[in-house]
Tab-separated table of C-alpha atoms in Angstrom:
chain	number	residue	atom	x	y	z
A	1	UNK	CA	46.920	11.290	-1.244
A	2	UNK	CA	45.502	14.961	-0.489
A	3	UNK	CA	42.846	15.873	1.177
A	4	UNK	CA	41.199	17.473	-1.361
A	5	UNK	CA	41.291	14.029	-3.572
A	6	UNK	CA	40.133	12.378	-1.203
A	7	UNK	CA	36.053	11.859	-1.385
A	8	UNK	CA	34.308	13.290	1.103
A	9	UNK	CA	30.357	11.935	1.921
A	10	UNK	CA	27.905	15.088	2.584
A	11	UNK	CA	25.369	13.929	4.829
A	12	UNK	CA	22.216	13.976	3.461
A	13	UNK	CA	18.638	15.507	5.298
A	14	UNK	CA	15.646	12.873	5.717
A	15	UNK	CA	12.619	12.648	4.131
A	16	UNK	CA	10.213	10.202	5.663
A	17	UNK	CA	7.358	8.438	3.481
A	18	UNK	CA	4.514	7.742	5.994
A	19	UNK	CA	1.850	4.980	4.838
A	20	UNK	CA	-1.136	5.123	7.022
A	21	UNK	CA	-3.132	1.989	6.193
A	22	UNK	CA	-6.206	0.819	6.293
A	23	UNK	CA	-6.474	-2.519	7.679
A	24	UNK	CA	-10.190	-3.033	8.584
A	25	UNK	CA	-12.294	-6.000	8.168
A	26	UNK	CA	-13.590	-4.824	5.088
A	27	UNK	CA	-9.696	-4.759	4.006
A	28	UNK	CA	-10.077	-8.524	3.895
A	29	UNK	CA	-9.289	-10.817	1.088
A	30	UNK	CA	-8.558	-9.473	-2.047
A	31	UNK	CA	-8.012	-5.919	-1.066
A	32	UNK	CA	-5.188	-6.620	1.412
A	33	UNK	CA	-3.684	-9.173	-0.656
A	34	UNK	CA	-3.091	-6.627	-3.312
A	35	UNK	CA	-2.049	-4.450	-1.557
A	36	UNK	CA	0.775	-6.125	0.056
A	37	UNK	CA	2.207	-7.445	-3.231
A	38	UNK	CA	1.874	-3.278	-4.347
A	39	UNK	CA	3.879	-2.252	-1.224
A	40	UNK	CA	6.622	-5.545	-1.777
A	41	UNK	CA	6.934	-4.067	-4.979
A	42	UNK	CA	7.288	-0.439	-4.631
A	43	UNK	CA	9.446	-0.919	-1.929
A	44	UNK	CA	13.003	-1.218	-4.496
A	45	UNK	CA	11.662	1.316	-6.630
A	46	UNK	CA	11.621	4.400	-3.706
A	47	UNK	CA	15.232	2.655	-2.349
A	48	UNK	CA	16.263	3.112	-5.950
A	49	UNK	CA	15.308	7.028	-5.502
A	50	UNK	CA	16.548	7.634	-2.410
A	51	UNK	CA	20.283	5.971	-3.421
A	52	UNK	CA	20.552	8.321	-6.106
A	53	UNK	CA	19.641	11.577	-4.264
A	54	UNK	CA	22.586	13.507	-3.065
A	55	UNK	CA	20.213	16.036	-0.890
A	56	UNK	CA	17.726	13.237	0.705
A	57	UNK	CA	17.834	10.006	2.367
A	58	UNK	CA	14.216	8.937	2.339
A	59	UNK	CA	13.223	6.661	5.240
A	60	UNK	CA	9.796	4.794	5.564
A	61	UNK	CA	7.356	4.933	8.358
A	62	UNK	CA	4.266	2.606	8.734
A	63	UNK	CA	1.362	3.257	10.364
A	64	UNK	CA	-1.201	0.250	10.408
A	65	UNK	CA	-4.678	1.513	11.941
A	66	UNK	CA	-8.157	-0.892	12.340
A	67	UNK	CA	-9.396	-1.425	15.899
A	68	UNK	CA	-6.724	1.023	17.127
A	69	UNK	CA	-2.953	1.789	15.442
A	70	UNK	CA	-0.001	0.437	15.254
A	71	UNK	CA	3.529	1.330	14.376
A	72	UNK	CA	4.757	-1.164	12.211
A	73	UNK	CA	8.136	0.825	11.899
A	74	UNK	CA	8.691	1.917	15.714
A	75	UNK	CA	11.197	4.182	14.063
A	76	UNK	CA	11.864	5.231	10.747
A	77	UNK	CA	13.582	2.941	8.948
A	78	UNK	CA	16.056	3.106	5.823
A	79	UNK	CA	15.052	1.393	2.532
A	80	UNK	CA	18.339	-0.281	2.868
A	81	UNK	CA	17.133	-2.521	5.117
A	82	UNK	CA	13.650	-2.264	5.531
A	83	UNK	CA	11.700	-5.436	4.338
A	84	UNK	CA	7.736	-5.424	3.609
A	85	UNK	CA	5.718	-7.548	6.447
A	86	UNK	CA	2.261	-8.992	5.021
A	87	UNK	CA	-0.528	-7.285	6.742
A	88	UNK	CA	-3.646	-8.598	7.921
A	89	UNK	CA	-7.075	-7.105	8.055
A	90	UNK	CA	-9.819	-7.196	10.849
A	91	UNK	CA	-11.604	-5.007	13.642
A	92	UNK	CA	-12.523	-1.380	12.562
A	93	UNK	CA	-11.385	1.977	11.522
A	94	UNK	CA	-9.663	4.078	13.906
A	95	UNK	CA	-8.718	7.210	11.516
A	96	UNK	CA	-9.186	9.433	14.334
A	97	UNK	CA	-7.009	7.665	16.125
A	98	UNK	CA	-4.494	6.924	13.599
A	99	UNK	CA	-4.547	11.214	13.018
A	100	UNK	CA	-3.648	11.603	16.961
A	101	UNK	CA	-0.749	8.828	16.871
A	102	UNK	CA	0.570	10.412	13.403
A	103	UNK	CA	0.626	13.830	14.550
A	104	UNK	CA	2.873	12.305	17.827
A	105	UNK	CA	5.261	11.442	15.901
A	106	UNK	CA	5.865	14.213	13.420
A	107	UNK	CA	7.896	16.365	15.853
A	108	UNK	CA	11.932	16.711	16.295
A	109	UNK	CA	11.685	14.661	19.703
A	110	UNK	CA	10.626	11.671	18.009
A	111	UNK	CA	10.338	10.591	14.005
A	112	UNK	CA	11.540	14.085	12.802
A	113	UNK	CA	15.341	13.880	14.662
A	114	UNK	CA	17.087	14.030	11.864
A	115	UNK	CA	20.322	15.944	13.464
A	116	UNK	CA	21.262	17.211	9.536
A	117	UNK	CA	17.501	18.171	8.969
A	118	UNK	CA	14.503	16.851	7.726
A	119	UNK	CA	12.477	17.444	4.495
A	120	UNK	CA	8.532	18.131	4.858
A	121	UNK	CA	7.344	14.715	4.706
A	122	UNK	CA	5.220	12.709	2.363
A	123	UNK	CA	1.994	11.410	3.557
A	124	UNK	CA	0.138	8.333	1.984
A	125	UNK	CA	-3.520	7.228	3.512
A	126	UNK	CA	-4.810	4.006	2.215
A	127	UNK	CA	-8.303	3.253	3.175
A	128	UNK	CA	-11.537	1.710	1.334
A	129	UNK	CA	-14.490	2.542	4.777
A	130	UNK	CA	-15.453	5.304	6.326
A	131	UNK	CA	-14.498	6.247	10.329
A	132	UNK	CA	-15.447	4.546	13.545
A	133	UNK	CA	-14.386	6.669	15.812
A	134	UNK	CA	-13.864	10.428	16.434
A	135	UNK	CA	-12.241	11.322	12.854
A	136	UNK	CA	-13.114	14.863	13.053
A	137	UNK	CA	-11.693	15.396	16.284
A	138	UNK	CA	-8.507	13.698	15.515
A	139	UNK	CA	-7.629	15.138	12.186
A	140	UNK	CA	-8.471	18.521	13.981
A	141	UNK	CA	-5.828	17.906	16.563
A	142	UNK	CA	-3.185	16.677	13.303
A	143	UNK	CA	-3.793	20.051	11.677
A	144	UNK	CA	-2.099	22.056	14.318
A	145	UNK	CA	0.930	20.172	13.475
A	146	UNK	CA	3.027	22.515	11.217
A	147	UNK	CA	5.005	19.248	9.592
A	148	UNK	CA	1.214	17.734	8.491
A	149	UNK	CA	0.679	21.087	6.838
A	150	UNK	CA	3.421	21.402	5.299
A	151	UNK	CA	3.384	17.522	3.575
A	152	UNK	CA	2.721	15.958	0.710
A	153	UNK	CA	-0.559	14.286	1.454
A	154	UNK	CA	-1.948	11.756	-0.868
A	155	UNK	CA	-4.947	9.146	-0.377
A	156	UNK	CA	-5.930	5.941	-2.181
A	157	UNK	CA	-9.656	5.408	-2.307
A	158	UNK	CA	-10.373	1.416	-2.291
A	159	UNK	CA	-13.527	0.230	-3.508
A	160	UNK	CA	-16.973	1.599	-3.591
A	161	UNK	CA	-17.304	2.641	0.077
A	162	UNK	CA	-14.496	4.559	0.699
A	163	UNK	CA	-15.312	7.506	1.831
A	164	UNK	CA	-14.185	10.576	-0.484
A	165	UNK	CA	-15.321	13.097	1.628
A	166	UNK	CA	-13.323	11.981	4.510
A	167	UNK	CA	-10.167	11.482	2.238
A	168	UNK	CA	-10.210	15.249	1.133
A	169	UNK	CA	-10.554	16.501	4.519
A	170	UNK	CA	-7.345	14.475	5.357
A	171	UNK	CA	-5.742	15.798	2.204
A	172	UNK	CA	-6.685	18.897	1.920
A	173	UNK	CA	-7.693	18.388	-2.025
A	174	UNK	CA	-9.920	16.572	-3.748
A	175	UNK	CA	-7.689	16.269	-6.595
A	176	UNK	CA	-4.633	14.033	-4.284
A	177	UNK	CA	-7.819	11.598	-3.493
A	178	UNK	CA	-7.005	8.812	-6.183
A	179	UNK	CA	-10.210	5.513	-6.651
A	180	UNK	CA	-8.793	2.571	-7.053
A	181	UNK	CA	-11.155	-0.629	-7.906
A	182	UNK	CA	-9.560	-3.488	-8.517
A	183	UNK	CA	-6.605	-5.625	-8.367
A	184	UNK	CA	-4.341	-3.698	-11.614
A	185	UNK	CA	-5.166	-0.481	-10.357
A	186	UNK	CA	-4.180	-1.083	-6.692
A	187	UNK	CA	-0.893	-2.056	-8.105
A	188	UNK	CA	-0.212	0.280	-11.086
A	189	UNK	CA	-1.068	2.913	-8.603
A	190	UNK	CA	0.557	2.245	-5.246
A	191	UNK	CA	3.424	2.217	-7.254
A	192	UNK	CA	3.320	5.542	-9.014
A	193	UNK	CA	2.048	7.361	-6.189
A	194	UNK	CA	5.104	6.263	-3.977
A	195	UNK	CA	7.723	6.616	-6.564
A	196	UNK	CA	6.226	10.014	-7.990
A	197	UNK	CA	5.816	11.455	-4.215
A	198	UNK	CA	9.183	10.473	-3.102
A	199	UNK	CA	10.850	11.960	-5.872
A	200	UNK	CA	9.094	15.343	-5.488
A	201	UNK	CA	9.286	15.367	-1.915
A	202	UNK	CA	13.142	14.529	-1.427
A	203	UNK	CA	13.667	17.188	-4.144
A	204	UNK	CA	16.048	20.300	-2.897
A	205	UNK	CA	13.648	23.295	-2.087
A	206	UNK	CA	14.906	26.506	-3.578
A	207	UNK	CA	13.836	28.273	-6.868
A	208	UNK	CA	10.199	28.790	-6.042
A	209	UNK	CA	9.871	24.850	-5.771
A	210	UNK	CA	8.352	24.928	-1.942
A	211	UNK	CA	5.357	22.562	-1.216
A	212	UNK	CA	2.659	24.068	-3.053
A	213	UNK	CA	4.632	24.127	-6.211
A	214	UNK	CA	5.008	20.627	-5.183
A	215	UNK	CA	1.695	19.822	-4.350
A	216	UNK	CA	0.521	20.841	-7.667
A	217	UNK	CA	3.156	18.930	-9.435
A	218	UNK	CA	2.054	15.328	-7.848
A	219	UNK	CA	-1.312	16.775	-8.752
A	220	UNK	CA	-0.329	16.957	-12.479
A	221	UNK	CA	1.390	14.133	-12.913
A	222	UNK	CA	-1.079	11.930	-11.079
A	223	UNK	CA	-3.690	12.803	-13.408
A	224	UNK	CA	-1.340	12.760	-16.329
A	225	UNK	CA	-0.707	8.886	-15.257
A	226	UNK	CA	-4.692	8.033	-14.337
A	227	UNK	CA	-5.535	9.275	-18.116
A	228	UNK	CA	-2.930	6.927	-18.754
A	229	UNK	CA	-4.826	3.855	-17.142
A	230	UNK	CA	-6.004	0.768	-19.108
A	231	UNK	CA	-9.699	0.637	-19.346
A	232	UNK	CA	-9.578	-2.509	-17.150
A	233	UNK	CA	-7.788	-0.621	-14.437
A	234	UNK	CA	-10.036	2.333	-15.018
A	235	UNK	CA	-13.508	0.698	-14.207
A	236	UNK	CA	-16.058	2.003	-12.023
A	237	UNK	CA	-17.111	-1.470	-10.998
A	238	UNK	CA	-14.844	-4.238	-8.931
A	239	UNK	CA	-14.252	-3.577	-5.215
């Protein structure tokens, strides 16, 4: 057999999907229940993307922030064989702090090593409170990072005291902060965020497609799919 018919594996850059998320005492019940049979259940769909990419091999990172953070991923970790952990809520909401532990990873001498490269990331905040600690100060700090700006930053509002405000600051548009109030919206739209994200992120840059075009393309077809919602899943009322 030749060389030439022989086939030959081209490694593939990284693109990491980071889930900062919320796990507060007001995350309790319901809302963290939900939320873990969302993330169980997106899990296959993103592996499912990232198998059939030839550019990108998309890798998952979770941060889990209440009463200070915590890598539940203490690297990023393949799809492959990455399995979803229930989380548990209690204690309060260290965003600040979850900003400063983010932005230590997102450098080449620690989550972004990739030695083929590494896409601009995706960037996922989950939260339904508002900050307990120096939020400002931290997300100030995260801005400097070069990787943050340049990532696909998307946050799920749960329930009626989320704070909206905060969420925008973190994503830099109001339009990537997405409500969610109950149960069939949680999961309807964990799920399309994820998916939709990872496939636009892992895409080859080139052709004008660099982040903003990218940016406004989640933006689009997020609020393509939140027209799409069920009146049930669409309610102002639940959480």
């Amino acid at each position: 057999m030749s060389i030439l018919s022989e086939a030959t594996e081209i490694p593939r850059k990284t693109m990491i999907m980071f889930f900062l998320i919320d796990t507060s005492g007001s995350m309790e019940g319901e809302k963290i229940a939900s939320l873990n049979d969302a993330m169980r259940e997106t899990i296959p769909d993103i592996k499912d993307i990232s198998d059939s990419n030839a550019d990108a091999l998309i890798k998952i990172a979770v941060l889990d922030f209440a009463s200070g953070t915590e890598w539940i991923t203490p690297l990023p970790q393949d799809f492959d064989t990455f399995r979803w952990q229930d989380l548990e809520a209690g204690g309060v909401t260290d965003l600040g702090e979850a900003c400063r532990e983010l932005n230590s990873k997102l450098n080449r001498n620690s989550f972004l090593q990739d030695k083929v490269g590494n896409y601009a990331p995706v960037i996922i905040l989950m939260s339904d409170g508002a900050p307990t600690d120096d939020f400002n100060g931290g997300l100030a700090t995260l801005k400097q990072n070069k990787w943050f700006g340049a990532a696909i930053k998307i946050a799920l509002s749960i329930g009626q005291d989320a704070d909206n405000d905060v969420l925008a600051k973190f994503t830099g548009n109001s339009e990537l902060v997405i409500p969610i109030h109950n149960k069939a919206a949680m999961k309807r739209m964990i799920r399309f965020v994820s998916v939709t994200s990872s496939r636009i992120g892992s895409a080859k840059a080139g052709d004008g497609f660099g982040h903003e075009a990218k940016e406004q393309q989640v933006v689009a077809e997020i609020q393509a799919e939140r027209q799409e919602l069920d009146p049930e899943e669409n309610i102002d009322e639940g959480w």
